[in-house]
Short mmCIF file of C-alpha atoms in Angstrom, two decimals:
data_model
loop_
_atom_site.label_atom_id
_atom_site.label_comp_id
_atom_site.label_asym_id
_atom_site.label_seq_id
_atom_site.Cartn_x
_atom_site.Cartn_y
_atom_site.Cartn_z
CA CYS A 1 24.11 -12.87 -4.58
CA ARG A 2 22.03 -11.37 -1.83
CA ARG A 3 19.32 -13.84 -0.89
CA SER A 4 17.33 -11.91 1.67
CA ARG A 5 17.54 -8.22 2.14
CA GLY A 6 16.28 -6.07 4.95
CA THR A 7 14.88 -2.72 3.95
CA GLY A 8 14.76 -2.18 0.25
CA GLY A 9 14.41 1.59 0.37
CA PRO A 10 17.52 3.71 0.05
CA PRO A 11 19.87 0.89 -1.07
CA ALA A 12 17.65 0.13 -4.05
CA ALA A 13 17.63 3.77 -5.06
CA ALA A 14 21.40 3.97 -4.77
CA GLN A 15 21.73 0.80 -6.81
CA LEU A 16 19.51 2.35 -9.45
CA ALA A 17 21.85 5.35 -9.56
CA LEU A 18 24.77 3.05 -10.25
CA THR A 19 22.89 1.10 -12.90
CA SER A 20 21.80 4.16 -14.84
CA CYS A 21 25.21 5.83 -14.59
CA ASN A 22 27.05 2.77 -15.88
CA LEU A 23 26.52 3.91 -19.42
CA PHE A 24 29.63 2.22 -20.70
CA ASP A 25 29.21 -1.13 -18.98
CA SER A 26 30.69 -3.95 -21.03
CA SER A 27 27.98 -6.17 -22.48
CA ALA A 28 30.29 -9.14 -21.99
CA ASP A 29 29.08 -9.85 -18.47
CA ARG A 30 25.42 -9.21 -19.28
CA VAL A 31 22.93 -12.05 -19.53
CA THR A 32 19.78 -11.81 -21.63
CA VAL A 33 16.60 -12.76 -19.78
CA HIS A 34 13.10 -12.85 -21.24
CA PHE A 35 9.97 -12.51 -19.12
CA ILE A 36 6.63 -13.52 -20.61
CA ASN A 37 4.18 -11.27 -18.83
CA ARG A 38 0.68 -12.31 -17.74
CA ASP A 39 -0.89 -10.84 -20.86
CA GLY A 40 1.56 -12.66 -23.14
CA GLU A 41 3.83 -9.67 -23.73
CA ARG A 42 7.52 -10.53 -23.98
CA LEU A 43 9.82 -8.33 -21.88
CA THR A 44 13.54 -8.59 -22.45
CA ALA A 45 16.20 -7.43 -20.02
CA MET A 46 19.97 -7.47 -19.85
CA ALA A 47 20.78 -8.78 -16.41
CA LYS A 48 24.09 -8.68 -14.59
CA GLU A 49 25.52 -11.96 -13.43
CA GLY A 50 24.65 -12.54 -9.79
CA GLU A 51 21.50 -10.39 -9.82
CA SER A 52 18.35 -12.12 -8.66
CA LEU A 53 15.45 -12.16 -11.10
CA LEU A 54 13.52 -9.92 -8.74
CA GLU A 55 16.32 -7.36 -8.86
CA VAL A 56 16.29 -7.52 -12.66
CA VAL A 57 12.56 -6.74 -12.77
CA VAL A 58 12.76 -3.94 -10.23
CA ASN A 59 15.99 -2.30 -11.38
CA GLN A 60 14.95 -2.24 -15.00
CA ASN A 61 11.38 -1.14 -14.30
CA LEU A 62 9.85 -4.05 -16.20
CA GLY A 63 6.07 -3.69 -16.34
CA ILE A 64 5.16 -6.64 -14.13
CA ASP A 65 2.44 -5.63 -11.70
CA GLY A 66 2.85 -6.17 -7.95
CA PHE A 67 6.13 -8.06 -8.22
CA GLY A 68 8.33 -8.43 -5.18
CA ALA A 69 6.06 -6.95 -2.53
CA CYS A 70 8.24 -8.14 0.36
CA GLU A 71 11.43 -6.86 -1.29
CA GLY A 72 13.05 -10.29 -1.45
CA THR A 73 12.74 -11.31 2.20
CA LEU A 74 10.88 -14.59 1.58
CA ALA A 75 7.69 -13.29 3.15
CA CYS A 76 5.37 -13.37 0.13
CA SER A 77 4.97 -15.18 -3.18
CA THR A 78 4.50 -12.29 -5.55
CA CYS A 79 7.75 -12.97 -7.45
CA HIS A 80 6.55 -16.45 -8.43
CA LEU A 81 7.96 -17.44 -11.84
CA ILE A 82 7.60 -20.53 -14.01
CA PHE A 83 10.76 -21.89 -15.64
CA GLU A 84 11.38 -24.25 -18.53
CA GLU A 85 12.08 -27.83 -17.44
CA ASP A 86 15.72 -27.99 -18.47
CA VAL A 87 16.62 -24.67 -16.84
CA PHE A 88 14.65 -25.54 -13.71
CA GLN A 89 16.79 -28.63 -13.16
CA LYS A 90 19.97 -26.55 -13.23
CA LEU A 91 18.86 -24.05 -10.58
CA ASP A 92 20.30 -24.06 -7.08
CA ALA A 93 18.48 -26.27 -4.59
CA ILE A 94 15.36 -24.81 -3.04
CA THR A 95 15.42 -23.99 0.67
CA ASP A 96 12.66 -24.81 3.13
CA GLU A 97 11.89 -21.13 3.60
CA GLU A 98 11.39 -20.64 -0.10
CA LEU A 99 9.25 -23.78 -0.29
CA ASP A 100 7.00 -22.48 2.49
CA MET A 101 6.26 -19.30 0.59
CA LEU A 102 6.11 -20.96 -2.81
CA ASP A 103 3.39 -23.28 -1.51
CA LEU A 104 1.12 -20.28 -1.05
CA ALA A 105 1.53 -19.10 -4.62
CA TYR A 106 -1.40 -19.26 -7.01
CA GLY A 107 -0.95 -21.41 -10.12
CA LEU A 108 1.95 -23.42 -8.73
CA THR A 109 3.65 -25.74 -11.23
CA ASP A 110 6.40 -28.33 -11.02
CA THR A 111 8.88 -25.85 -12.44
CA SER A 112 7.97 -22.89 -10.24
CA ARG A 113 10.44 -20.89 -8.19
CA LEU A 114 10.50 -17.52 -6.45
CA GLY A 115 12.32 -14.93 -8.52
CA CYS A 116 14.05 -13.36 -5.52
CA GLN A 117 15.92 -16.60 -4.86
CA VAL A 118 17.10 -17.34 -8.37
CA CYS A 119 20.31 -15.56 -9.32
CA VAL A 120 21.28 -15.00 -12.90
CA LYS A 121 24.29 -17.00 -14.15
CA LYS A 122 26.17 -16.81 -17.46
CA VAL A 123 24.82 -20.23 -18.49
CA MET A 124 21.30 -18.84 -18.31
CA ASP A 125 21.80 -16.52 -21.26
CA GLY A 126 18.58 -16.40 -23.27
CA LEU A 127 16.54 -17.64 -20.31
CA THR A 128 12.77 -17.36 -20.73
CA VAL A 129 10.50 -17.31 -17.68
CA GLN A 130 6.75 -17.09 -17.47
CA VAL A 131 4.96 -14.79 -15.04
CA PRO A 132 1.98 -16.86 -13.81
CA MET A 133 -1.59 -15.74 -14.32
CA GLU A 134 -3.58 -14.66 -11.29
CA VAL A 135 -6.95 -15.77 -9.98
CA ALA A 136 -8.55 -12.47 -10.95
CA ASP A 137 -7.14 -12.69 -14.48
CA MET A 138 -8.38 -16.25 -14.92
CA ARG A 139 -11.85 -15.30 -13.75
CA ARG A 140 -11.97 -12.28 -16.03
CA GLY A 141 -10.87 -14.48 -18.93
CA LEU A 142 -13.69 -16.92 -18.20
CA GLU A 143 -16.23 -14.11 -17.97
CA VAL A 144 -15.11 -12.62 -21.27
CA GLY A 145 -15.30 -16.08 -22.79
CA LYS A 146 -18.87 -16.50 -21.55
CA GLN A 147 -19.91 -13.11 -22.89
CA SER A 148 -18.47 -13.70 -26.32
CA LYS A 149 -20.54 -16.90 -26.57
CA MET B 1 13.40 21.62 -15.81
CA ALA B 2 15.34 24.80 -15.00
CA LEU B 3 16.78 23.07 -11.95
CA LEU B 4 18.36 20.40 -14.13
CA GLN B 5 19.92 22.88 -16.47
CA ARG B 6 22.06 24.14 -13.65
CA GLY B 7 23.94 20.86 -13.90
CA ARG B 8 23.69 19.46 -10.42
CA CYS B 9 26.11 16.74 -9.44
CA CYS B 10 24.91 13.21 -8.95
CA GLY B 11 25.06 12.88 -5.18
CA ALA B 12 22.92 9.93 -4.13
CA ALA B 13 20.47 11.90 -2.00
CA ALA B 14 20.19 14.73 -4.50
CA THR B 15 19.71 12.24 -7.31
CA THR B 16 16.81 10.53 -5.57
CA SER B 17 14.84 13.74 -5.07
CA LEU B 18 15.70 15.13 -8.49
CA ARG B 19 14.68 11.88 -10.04
CA ARG B 20 11.14 12.43 -8.76
CA LEU B 21 11.01 15.66 -10.72
CA VAL B 22 12.29 14.03 -13.88
CA ARG B 23 9.67 11.26 -14.08
CA GLY B 24 8.53 10.85 -17.67
CA PRO B 25 5.00 9.85 -18.72
CA GLN B 26 5.71 6.14 -18.24
CA GLY B 27 7.15 6.82 -14.80
CA ARG B 28 10.56 5.84 -16.10
CA VAL B 29 13.44 7.36 -14.31
CA CYS B 30 15.58 9.40 -16.69
CA GLY B 31 18.76 9.17 -14.62
CA ARG B 32 20.97 10.09 -17.53
CA HIS B 33 19.44 13.53 -17.87
CA VAL B 34 20.51 14.36 -14.34
CA CYS B 35 24.14 13.70 -15.22
CA SER B 36 24.19 15.95 -18.30
CA GLN B 37 25.35 19.50 -17.77
CA TYR B 38 23.20 21.50 -20.17
CA ARG B 39 19.99 20.54 -21.93
CA ALA B 40 19.64 23.00 -24.80
CA SER B 41 16.03 24.11 -25.21
CA SER B 42 16.62 24.68 -28.92
CA SER B 43 16.50 20.90 -29.37
CA LEU B 44 12.78 20.84 -28.49
CA PRO B 45 10.13 20.60 -31.24
CA ASP B 46 8.11 23.74 -31.98
CA GLU B 47 4.86 22.58 -30.35
CA LYS B 48 6.74 21.82 -27.16
CA LYS B 49 8.27 25.27 -27.14
CA GLU B 50 4.86 26.82 -27.57
CA PHE B 51 3.43 24.59 -24.86
CA LEU B 52 6.11 25.71 -22.45
CA GLN B 53 5.59 29.37 -23.38
CA ASN B 54 1.83 29.34 -22.89
CA GLY B 55 1.57 26.78 -20.16
CA PRO B 56 1.61 27.25 -16.39
CA ASP B 57 4.62 28.77 -14.68
CA LEU B 58 5.85 28.70 -11.12
CA GLN B 59 3.46 31.45 -10.05
CA ASP B 60 0.41 29.38 -10.95
CA PHE B 61 1.57 26.53 -8.79
CA VAL B 62 2.58 28.68 -5.87
CA SER B 63 -0.68 30.62 -5.88
CA GLY B 64 -2.63 27.35 -5.54
CA ALA B 65 -4.57 27.81 -8.77
CA PHE B 66 -4.43 24.10 -9.51
CA SER B 67 -5.75 22.93 -6.21
CA ASP B 68 -9.00 24.75 -6.98
CA LYS B 69 -11.81 22.23 -6.40
CA SER B 70 -14.05 23.72 -9.05
CA MET B 71 -11.58 22.55 -11.68
CA TRP B 72 -11.87 18.86 -10.69
CA ALA B 73 -14.93 18.27 -12.84
CA GLU B 74 -13.01 19.54 -15.87
CA TYR B 75 -10.17 17.08 -15.44
CA LYS B 76 -9.75 15.39 -18.78
CA GLY B 77 -7.01 12.92 -17.96
CA ASN B 78 -7.45 9.19 -18.22
CA LEU B 79 -9.03 7.59 -15.13
CA LYS B 80 -9.15 3.93 -16.19
CA ARG B 81 -5.86 2.19 -16.83
CA GLN B 82 -5.20 0.86 -20.32
CA LYS B 83 -2.71 -1.92 -20.98
CA GLY B 84 0.87 -0.88 -20.42
CA GLU B 85 -0.11 2.52 -19.08
CA ARG B 86 0.52 4.12 -15.73
CA LEU B 87 -2.21 6.58 -14.81
CA ARG B 88 -1.31 10.11 -13.79
CA LEU B 89 -2.51 11.43 -10.47
CA PRO B 90 -5.78 13.37 -10.83
CA PRO B 91 -5.98 16.79 -9.13
CA TRP B 92 -8.25 15.66 -6.26
CA LEU B 93 -5.49 13.39 -5.00
CA LYS B 94 -2.76 15.99 -4.86
CA THR B 95 -1.87 16.89 -1.32
CA GLU B 96 0.31 19.51 0.24
CA ILE B 97 3.82 18.61 1.33
CA PRO B 98 3.69 18.21 5.09
CA ILE B 99 5.39 21.11 6.82
CA GLY B 100 4.67 23.22 9.83
CA LYS B 101 5.19 23.44 13.53
CA ASN B 102 2.68 20.78 14.57
CA TYR B 103 3.94 18.26 12.06
CA ASN B 104 7.56 18.70 13.11
CA LYS B 105 6.69 18.67 16.78
CA LEU B 106 4.79 15.43 16.40
CA LYS B 107 7.59 13.86 14.43
CA SER B 108 10.19 14.64 17.08
CA THR B 109 7.87 13.55 19.93
CA LEU B 110 7.33 10.21 18.22
CA ARG B 111 11.03 9.63 17.68
CA SER B 112 11.95 10.53 21.23
CA LEU B 113 9.30 8.14 22.57
CA ASN B 114 10.44 5.44 20.15
CA LEU B 115 6.99 5.11 18.64
CA HIS B 116 6.26 4.07 15.07
CA THR B 117 3.32 5.32 13.10
CA VAL B 118 1.70 3.65 10.16
CA CYS B 119 1.33 7.17 8.75
CA GLU B 120 5.02 7.22 7.98
CA GLU B 121 5.61 3.55 7.27
CA ALA B 122 2.80 3.20 4.75
CA ARG B 123 3.35 6.66 3.24
CA CYS B 124 -0.13 7.98 3.92
CA PRO B 125 -1.03 11.02 1.82
CA ASN B 126 -2.98 12.58 4.70
CA ILE B 127 0.03 12.78 6.97
CA GLY B 128 0.33 16.53 6.62
CA GLU B 129 -3.35 17.10 7.36
CA CYS B 130 -3.74 14.72 10.30
CA TRP B 131 -0.46 15.57 11.98
CA GLY B 132 -0.81 19.24 11.31
CA GLY B 133 -4.14 19.24 13.10
CA GLY B 134 -7.35 20.22 11.32
CA GLU B 135 -9.61 23.18 11.98
CA TYR B 136 -11.10 21.81 15.19
CA ALA B 137 -9.14 18.80 16.20
CA THR B 138 -5.71 18.39 17.66
CA ALA B 139 -3.24 16.26 15.78
CA THR B 140 -4.15 12.61 15.26
CA ALA B 141 -1.74 9.81 14.60
CA THR B 142 -2.16 6.08 14.25
CA ILE B 143 0.40 4.36 16.40
CA MET B 144 1.85 1.16 15.05
CA LEU B 145 2.67 -1.44 17.65
CA MET B 146 5.00 -4.42 17.44
CA GLY B 147 7.60 -2.66 15.35
CA ASP B 148 7.70 -1.40 11.80
CA THR B 149 8.33 -4.71 10.04
CA CYS B 150 5.59 -7.08 8.95
CA THR B 151 5.78 -10.81 8.23
CA ARG B 152 3.57 -10.58 5.15
CA GLY B 153 4.02 -8.91 1.80
CA CYS B 154 0.72 -7.62 0.52
CA ARG B 155 0.79 -6.01 -2.88
CA PHE B 156 -0.76 -2.74 -1.85
CA CYS B 157 1.26 -2.03 1.27
CA SER B 158 4.71 -0.53 1.55
CA VAL B 159 5.36 -1.39 5.18
CA LYS B 160 8.70 -3.19 5.48
CA THR B 161 8.60 -6.96 5.37
CA ALA B 162 10.87 -9.62 6.82
CA LYS B 163 10.63 -13.29 7.57
CA ASN B 164 11.74 -12.83 11.18
CA PRO B 165 11.30 -9.27 12.36
CA PRO B 166 13.04 -8.15 15.54
CA PRO B 167 11.44 -9.57 18.73
CA LEU B 168 8.75 -7.59 20.51
CA ASP B 169 9.77 -4.91 22.92
CA LEU B 170 8.16 -6.10 26.16
CA ASN B 171 8.09 -2.55 27.51
CA GLU B 172 6.17 -1.30 24.52
CA PRO B 173 2.65 -1.65 26.00
CA TYR B 174 3.64 0.30 29.09
CA ASN B 175 5.67 2.96 27.27
CA THR B 176 3.11 3.47 24.54
CA ALA B 177 0.31 3.87 27.04
CA LYS B 178 2.38 6.35 29.02
CA ALA B 179 3.30 8.36 25.94
CA ILE B 180 -0.26 8.51 24.60
CA ALA B 181 -1.66 9.46 27.98
CA GLU B 182 0.89 12.26 28.26
CA TRP B 183 0.03 13.42 24.79
CA GLY B 184 -3.49 14.25 25.85
CA LEU B 185 -5.32 12.89 22.80
CA ASP B 186 -9.07 12.33 22.95
CA TYR B 187 -9.11 9.56 20.38
CA VAL B 188 -6.26 7.29 19.53
CA VAL B 189 -5.95 4.56 16.93
CA LEU B 190 -3.63 1.67 17.64
CA THR B 191 -2.67 -0.61 14.84
CA SER B 192 0.04 -3.15 14.19
CA VAL B 193 1.88 -5.12 11.62
CA ASP B 194 1.14 -8.79 11.05
CA ARG B 195 3.33 -10.96 13.28
CA ASP B 196 2.81 -14.51 12.12
CA ASP B 197 6.09 -15.41 13.84
CA ILE B 198 4.51 -14.93 17.27
CA LEU B 199 2.26 -17.63 18.70
CA ASP B 200 -0.80 -15.50 19.35
CA GLY B 201 0.01 -13.04 16.59
CA GLY B 202 0.74 -10.36 19.16
CA ALA B 203 -2.78 -10.29 20.62
CA GLU B 204 -1.57 -10.27 24.21
CA HIS B 205 0.78 -7.37 23.46
CA PHE B 206 -2.04 -5.45 21.87
CA ALA B 207 -4.47 -6.13 24.69
CA LYS B 208 -1.94 -5.07 27.30
CA THR B 209 -1.37 -1.74 25.58
CA VAL B 210 -5.09 -1.01 25.54
CA SER B 211 -5.62 -1.95 29.17
CA HIS B 212 -2.60 0.09 30.33
CA LEU B 213 -3.92 3.04 28.36
CA LYS B 214 -7.41 2.79 29.79
CA GLU B 215 -5.91 2.52 33.28
CA ARG B 216 -4.04 5.78 32.84
CA ASN B 217 -6.88 7.61 31.19
CA SER B 218 -10.29 5.98 31.21
CA LYS B 219 -11.86 8.79 29.17
CA ILE B 220 -9.72 8.31 26.09
CA LEU B 221 -11.45 6.57 23.19
CA VAL B 222 -9.41 3.73 21.79
CA GLU B 223 -9.74 2.21 18.37
CA CYS B 224 -7.71 -0.87 17.45
CA LEU B 225 -7.04 -1.76 13.85
CA THR B 226 -5.95 -5.36 14.22
CA PRO B 227 -4.47 -8.01 11.97
CA ASP B 228 -6.44 -11.20 11.33
CA PHE B 229 -4.27 -13.26 13.70
CA ARG B 230 -4.37 -16.00 11.08
CA GLY B 231 -8.00 -16.63 11.99
CA ASP B 232 -7.18 -17.42 15.61
CA LEU B 233 -10.43 -16.40 17.30
CA LYS B 234 -9.01 -16.73 20.78
CA ALA B 235 -6.55 -13.98 19.91
CA VAL B 236 -9.38 -11.83 18.56
CA GLU B 237 -11.22 -12.38 21.81
CA LYS B 238 -8.21 -11.28 23.83
CA VAL B 239 -8.09 -7.95 22.06
CA ALA B 240 -11.87 -7.49 21.97
CA LEU B 241 -12.11 -7.89 25.75
CA SER B 242 -9.22 -5.54 26.54
CA GLY B 243 -11.46 -2.52 26.99
CA LEU B 244 -11.32 -0.82 23.62
CA ASP B 245 -14.19 1.13 22.10
CA VAL B 246 -13.86 0.45 18.38
CA TYR B 247 -12.64 -2.82 16.87
CA ALA B 248 -11.42 -2.33 13.35
CA HIS B 249 -10.14 -4.86 10.85
CA ASN B 250 -9.83 -4.13 7.16
CA VAL B 251 -11.15 -6.45 4.48
CA GLU B 252 -9.19 -4.23 2.01
CA THR B 253 -11.02 -5.23 -1.16
CA VAL B 254 -13.89 -7.24 -2.70
CA PRO B 255 -13.80 -11.06 -2.29
CA GLU B 256 -12.98 -11.53 -5.99
CA LEU B 257 -9.72 -9.57 -5.70
CA GLN B 258 -8.54 -10.80 -2.30
CA ARG B 259 -6.05 -13.29 -3.73
CA LYS B 260 -4.54 -10.74 -6.04
CA VAL B 261 -4.31 -7.82 -3.62
CA ARG B 262 -3.61 -9.33 -0.21
CA ASP B 263 -1.10 -11.86 1.04
CA PRO B 264 -2.41 -15.42 0.42
CA ARG B 265 -2.60 -16.00 4.18
CA ALA B 266 -5.41 -13.45 4.32
CA ASN B 267 -8.88 -13.86 2.88
CA PHE B 268 -12.34 -12.33 3.01
CA LYS B 269 -14.07 -15.03 5.01
CA GLN B 270 -11.35 -15.00 7.66
CA SER B 271 -11.51 -11.23 7.99
CA LEU B 272 -15.28 -11.26 8.24
CA GLN B 273 -15.03 -13.92 10.96
CA VAL B 274 -12.71 -11.65 12.94
CA LEU B 275 -15.23 -8.82 12.83
CA LYS B 276 -18.16 -11.06 13.69
CA HIS B 277 -16.36 -12.74 16.57
CA ALA B 278 -15.22 -9.47 18.14
CA LYS B 279 -18.85 -8.36 18.35
CA LYS B 280 -19.96 -11.74 19.60
CA VAL B 281 -17.65 -11.69 22.63
CA GLN B 282 -18.16 -8.00 23.32
CA PRO B 283 -21.57 -6.83 22.03
CA ASP B 284 -20.96 -3.21 23.12
CA LEU B 285 -18.11 -2.90 20.65
CA ILE B 286 -18.34 -0.85 17.51
CA SER B 287 -16.85 -2.73 14.57
CA LYS B 288 -15.28 -1.05 11.60
CA THR B 289 -13.75 -2.02 8.29
CA SER B 290 -12.25 -0.45 5.21
CA ILE B 291 -12.16 -1.07 1.46
CA MET B 292 -9.79 0.31 -1.16
CA LEU B 293 -11.25 1.23 -4.52
CA GLY B 294 -9.42 1.44 -7.82
CA LEU B 295 -7.91 -2.05 -7.94
CA GLY B 296 -10.14 -3.30 -10.73
CA GLU B 297 -13.34 -4.06 -8.86
CA THR B 298 -16.75 -3.57 -10.46
CA ASP B 299 -19.65 -1.62 -8.98
CA GLU B 300 -21.66 -4.80 -8.47
CA GLN B 301 -18.80 -6.34 -6.54
CA VAL B 302 -18.46 -3.30 -4.28
CA TYR B 303 -22.19 -3.22 -3.62
CA SER B 304 -22.41 -6.89 -2.75
CA THR B 305 -19.36 -6.58 -0.49
CA MET B 306 -21.01 -3.70 1.37
CA LYS B 307 -24.13 -5.83 1.79
CA LEU B 308 -22.09 -8.73 3.14
CA LEU B 309 -20.41 -6.42 5.63
CA ARG B 310 -23.69 -4.97 6.83
CA GLU B 311 -25.11 -8.47 7.22
CA ALA B 312 -22.12 -9.28 9.43
CA ASP B 313 -23.23 -6.32 11.57
CA VAL B 314 -20.20 -4.20 10.82
CA ASP B 315 -21.01 -0.71 12.08
CA CYS B 316 -18.64 1.62 10.29
CA LEU B 317 -17.21 1.53 6.80
CA THR B 318 -14.51 3.60 5.13
CA LEU B 319 -13.80 3.68 1.42
CA GLY B 320 -10.68 5.22 -0.06
CA GLN B 321 -8.70 5.35 -3.27
CA TYR B 322 -5.84 2.90 -3.67
CA MET B 323 -2.61 4.73 -4.46
CA GLN B 324 0.46 2.83 -5.57
CA PRO B 325 3.06 3.37 -2.85
CA THR B 326 6.17 2.16 -4.73
CA LYS B 327 6.90 0.62 -8.08
CA ARG B 328 6.93 -2.87 -6.56
CA HIS B 329 3.27 -2.61 -5.78
CA LEU B 330 0.13 -2.98 -7.84
CA LYS B 331 -0.61 -0.29 -10.37
CA VAL B 332 -3.76 1.74 -9.89
CA GLU B 333 -6.43 0.34 -12.23
CA GLU B 334 -8.81 3.25 -11.86
CA TYR B 335 -8.97 6.63 -10.21
CA VAL B 336 -12.50 6.85 -8.81
CA THR B 337 -13.97 10.36 -8.95
CA PRO B 338 -14.99 12.27 -5.81
CA ASP B 339 -18.61 12.14 -7.05
CA LYS B 340 -18.50 8.37 -7.23
CA PHE B 341 -17.19 8.27 -3.68
CA LYS B 342 -20.11 10.42 -2.61
CA HIS B 343 -22.40 7.89 -4.27
CA TRP B 344 -20.90 5.08 -2.21
CA GLU B 345 -21.35 7.15 0.91
CA LYS B 346 -25.04 7.42 0.12
CA VAL B 347 -25.27 3.69 -0.52
CA GLY B 348 -23.54 3.00 2.77
CA ASN B 349 -25.94 5.20 4.67
CA GLU B 350 -28.90 3.58 2.93
CA LEU B 351 -27.63 0.12 3.85
CA GLY B 352 -27.61 1.18 7.47
CA PHE B 353 -23.98 1.63 8.51
CA HIS B 354 -23.52 3.92 11.53
CA TYR B 355 -21.31 5.99 9.33
CA THR B 356 -19.70 5.63 5.95
CA ALA B 357 -16.60 7.71 5.38
CA SER B 358 -15.99 7.77 1.67
CA GLY B 359 -13.56 9.90 -0.30
CA PRO B 360 -10.42 9.53 -2.38
CA LEU B 361 -8.10 10.32 0.51
CA VAL B 362 -10.15 8.68 3.24
CA ARG B 363 -8.26 5.99 5.08
CA SER B 364 -9.31 3.70 7.89
CA SER B 365 -8.35 6.08 10.65
CA TYR B 366 -8.73 9.36 8.78
CA LYS B 367 -10.67 11.67 11.07
CA ALA B 368 -11.69 8.54 12.93
CA GLY B 369 -12.16 10.46 16.13
CA GLU B 370 -14.22 13.18 14.56
CA PHE B 371 -16.57 10.80 12.76
CA PHE B 372 -16.99 8.65 15.82
CA LEU B 373 -17.65 11.48 18.22
CA LYS B 374 -19.91 13.34 15.82
CA ASN B 375 -21.93 10.19 15.33
CA LEU B 376 -22.08 9.43 19.04
CA VAL B 377 -23.19 12.94 19.87
CA GLU B 378 -25.91 12.84 17.22
CA LYS B 379 -27.15 9.48 18.42
CA ARG B 380 -27.33 10.72 22.00
CA LYS B 381 -29.34 13.72 20.84
CA THR B 382 -31.92 11.52 19.10
CA LYS B 383 -32.15 9.24 22.15
CA VAL B 384 -32.95 12.17 24.39
CA ILE B 385 -35.69 13.27 22.02
#
């Protein structure tokens, strides 16, 4: 799968055209992926094998705010996702470039990866990933907590 | 909707532009509707039919009835985002599609000189107005140096990003200066992308462009909207001492939202340091910054940020509405009303900024020349008195 793309403009739009026109795509090569959004909402998507998780979010217009700002070029950490331990172990090895960007991510865990570098495989069917909370959200949560007391 | 019923074919380019017309309330792209030949209107519910009968038609849009300012106060749409919602654009943010002689002339001049503008790269809504030339001024553009690809991915900006953008064009400072001097502008804004891949962040390149420009035309007023150079104050100094008139660097948002909105390599303290240091090494400089509203900040946060900026002796402040450039970027949390922007302008003036440009479509370099010159002229008048 494409690891780092240049411009994400026209190609993404063309890709979207293909995705929406493939009305009779066989579900056999589709993989179910669940995203737990920051507010706890569960978003489910049918991903194609070989698509990166960032592409899944963008192509299917999943409601995750500010995801993939650098369009998958390993220049930001906005596609930061938290995986379950067993799935995390099975992912492809992390590169230095990804590690550099991942280090800057807020709320880093031991099972964190960047979504643009993780490609969907058949064995990941039913995969559940968590979109990490942000600083602003945590603060707001604390403030609300204080007020309710 | 009538356009779709003619059953256009799904050519990629046609699809993209048609898709914009077909956006539903959630902003979802209804690609399938483009492929269908006929959409029978008899399948619509009765209220919809009535709505279409009695609602606006093409004439209303063409005559400009909806851009009437007096109707802004009556706008009843939602301005604060609820969970899962995407806000619709309020009428005061609708702009005309850029067309016209000046706009086209500028576009072709820029291409032939191989210049990039942030106006195009960041999809500025004022492009038609600035490039078309206002009532008094000639066209203004903000030239983007060091290429059109940035090394950071901030969640509000649609400028292209890459880990290793193409190397700098060493002739750019000379060529840019030559082009701008030929252009005959009175006020020019130079900005750049972030280049963390370059040792000094591109400061030398920047400084050279300014000094070449001043050499060719010492009367031109130059404003530089710089990156934070990763906090490298020596780089800031290089640019500050290059001969420019206005040193601008945007803090973008309140300190509480920095982590969410900007790239993690940027932060409020670092940006404030840049502004303070520029003034320290060159006290004659005018410093300027900009904040986006509508990302979820509170009034108290905005006020305290303005106070912090004034305490850092920042001279000029601009406040504008954040608009989501593409679906990969942050959603707009709130559309701030024009009246509220006027309020912030008053606050800014009370706090003592040289000028506070505040409005939904105001951007860092929007009418920068006009504000600056107007201010300068007024100040000179009071001095004489």
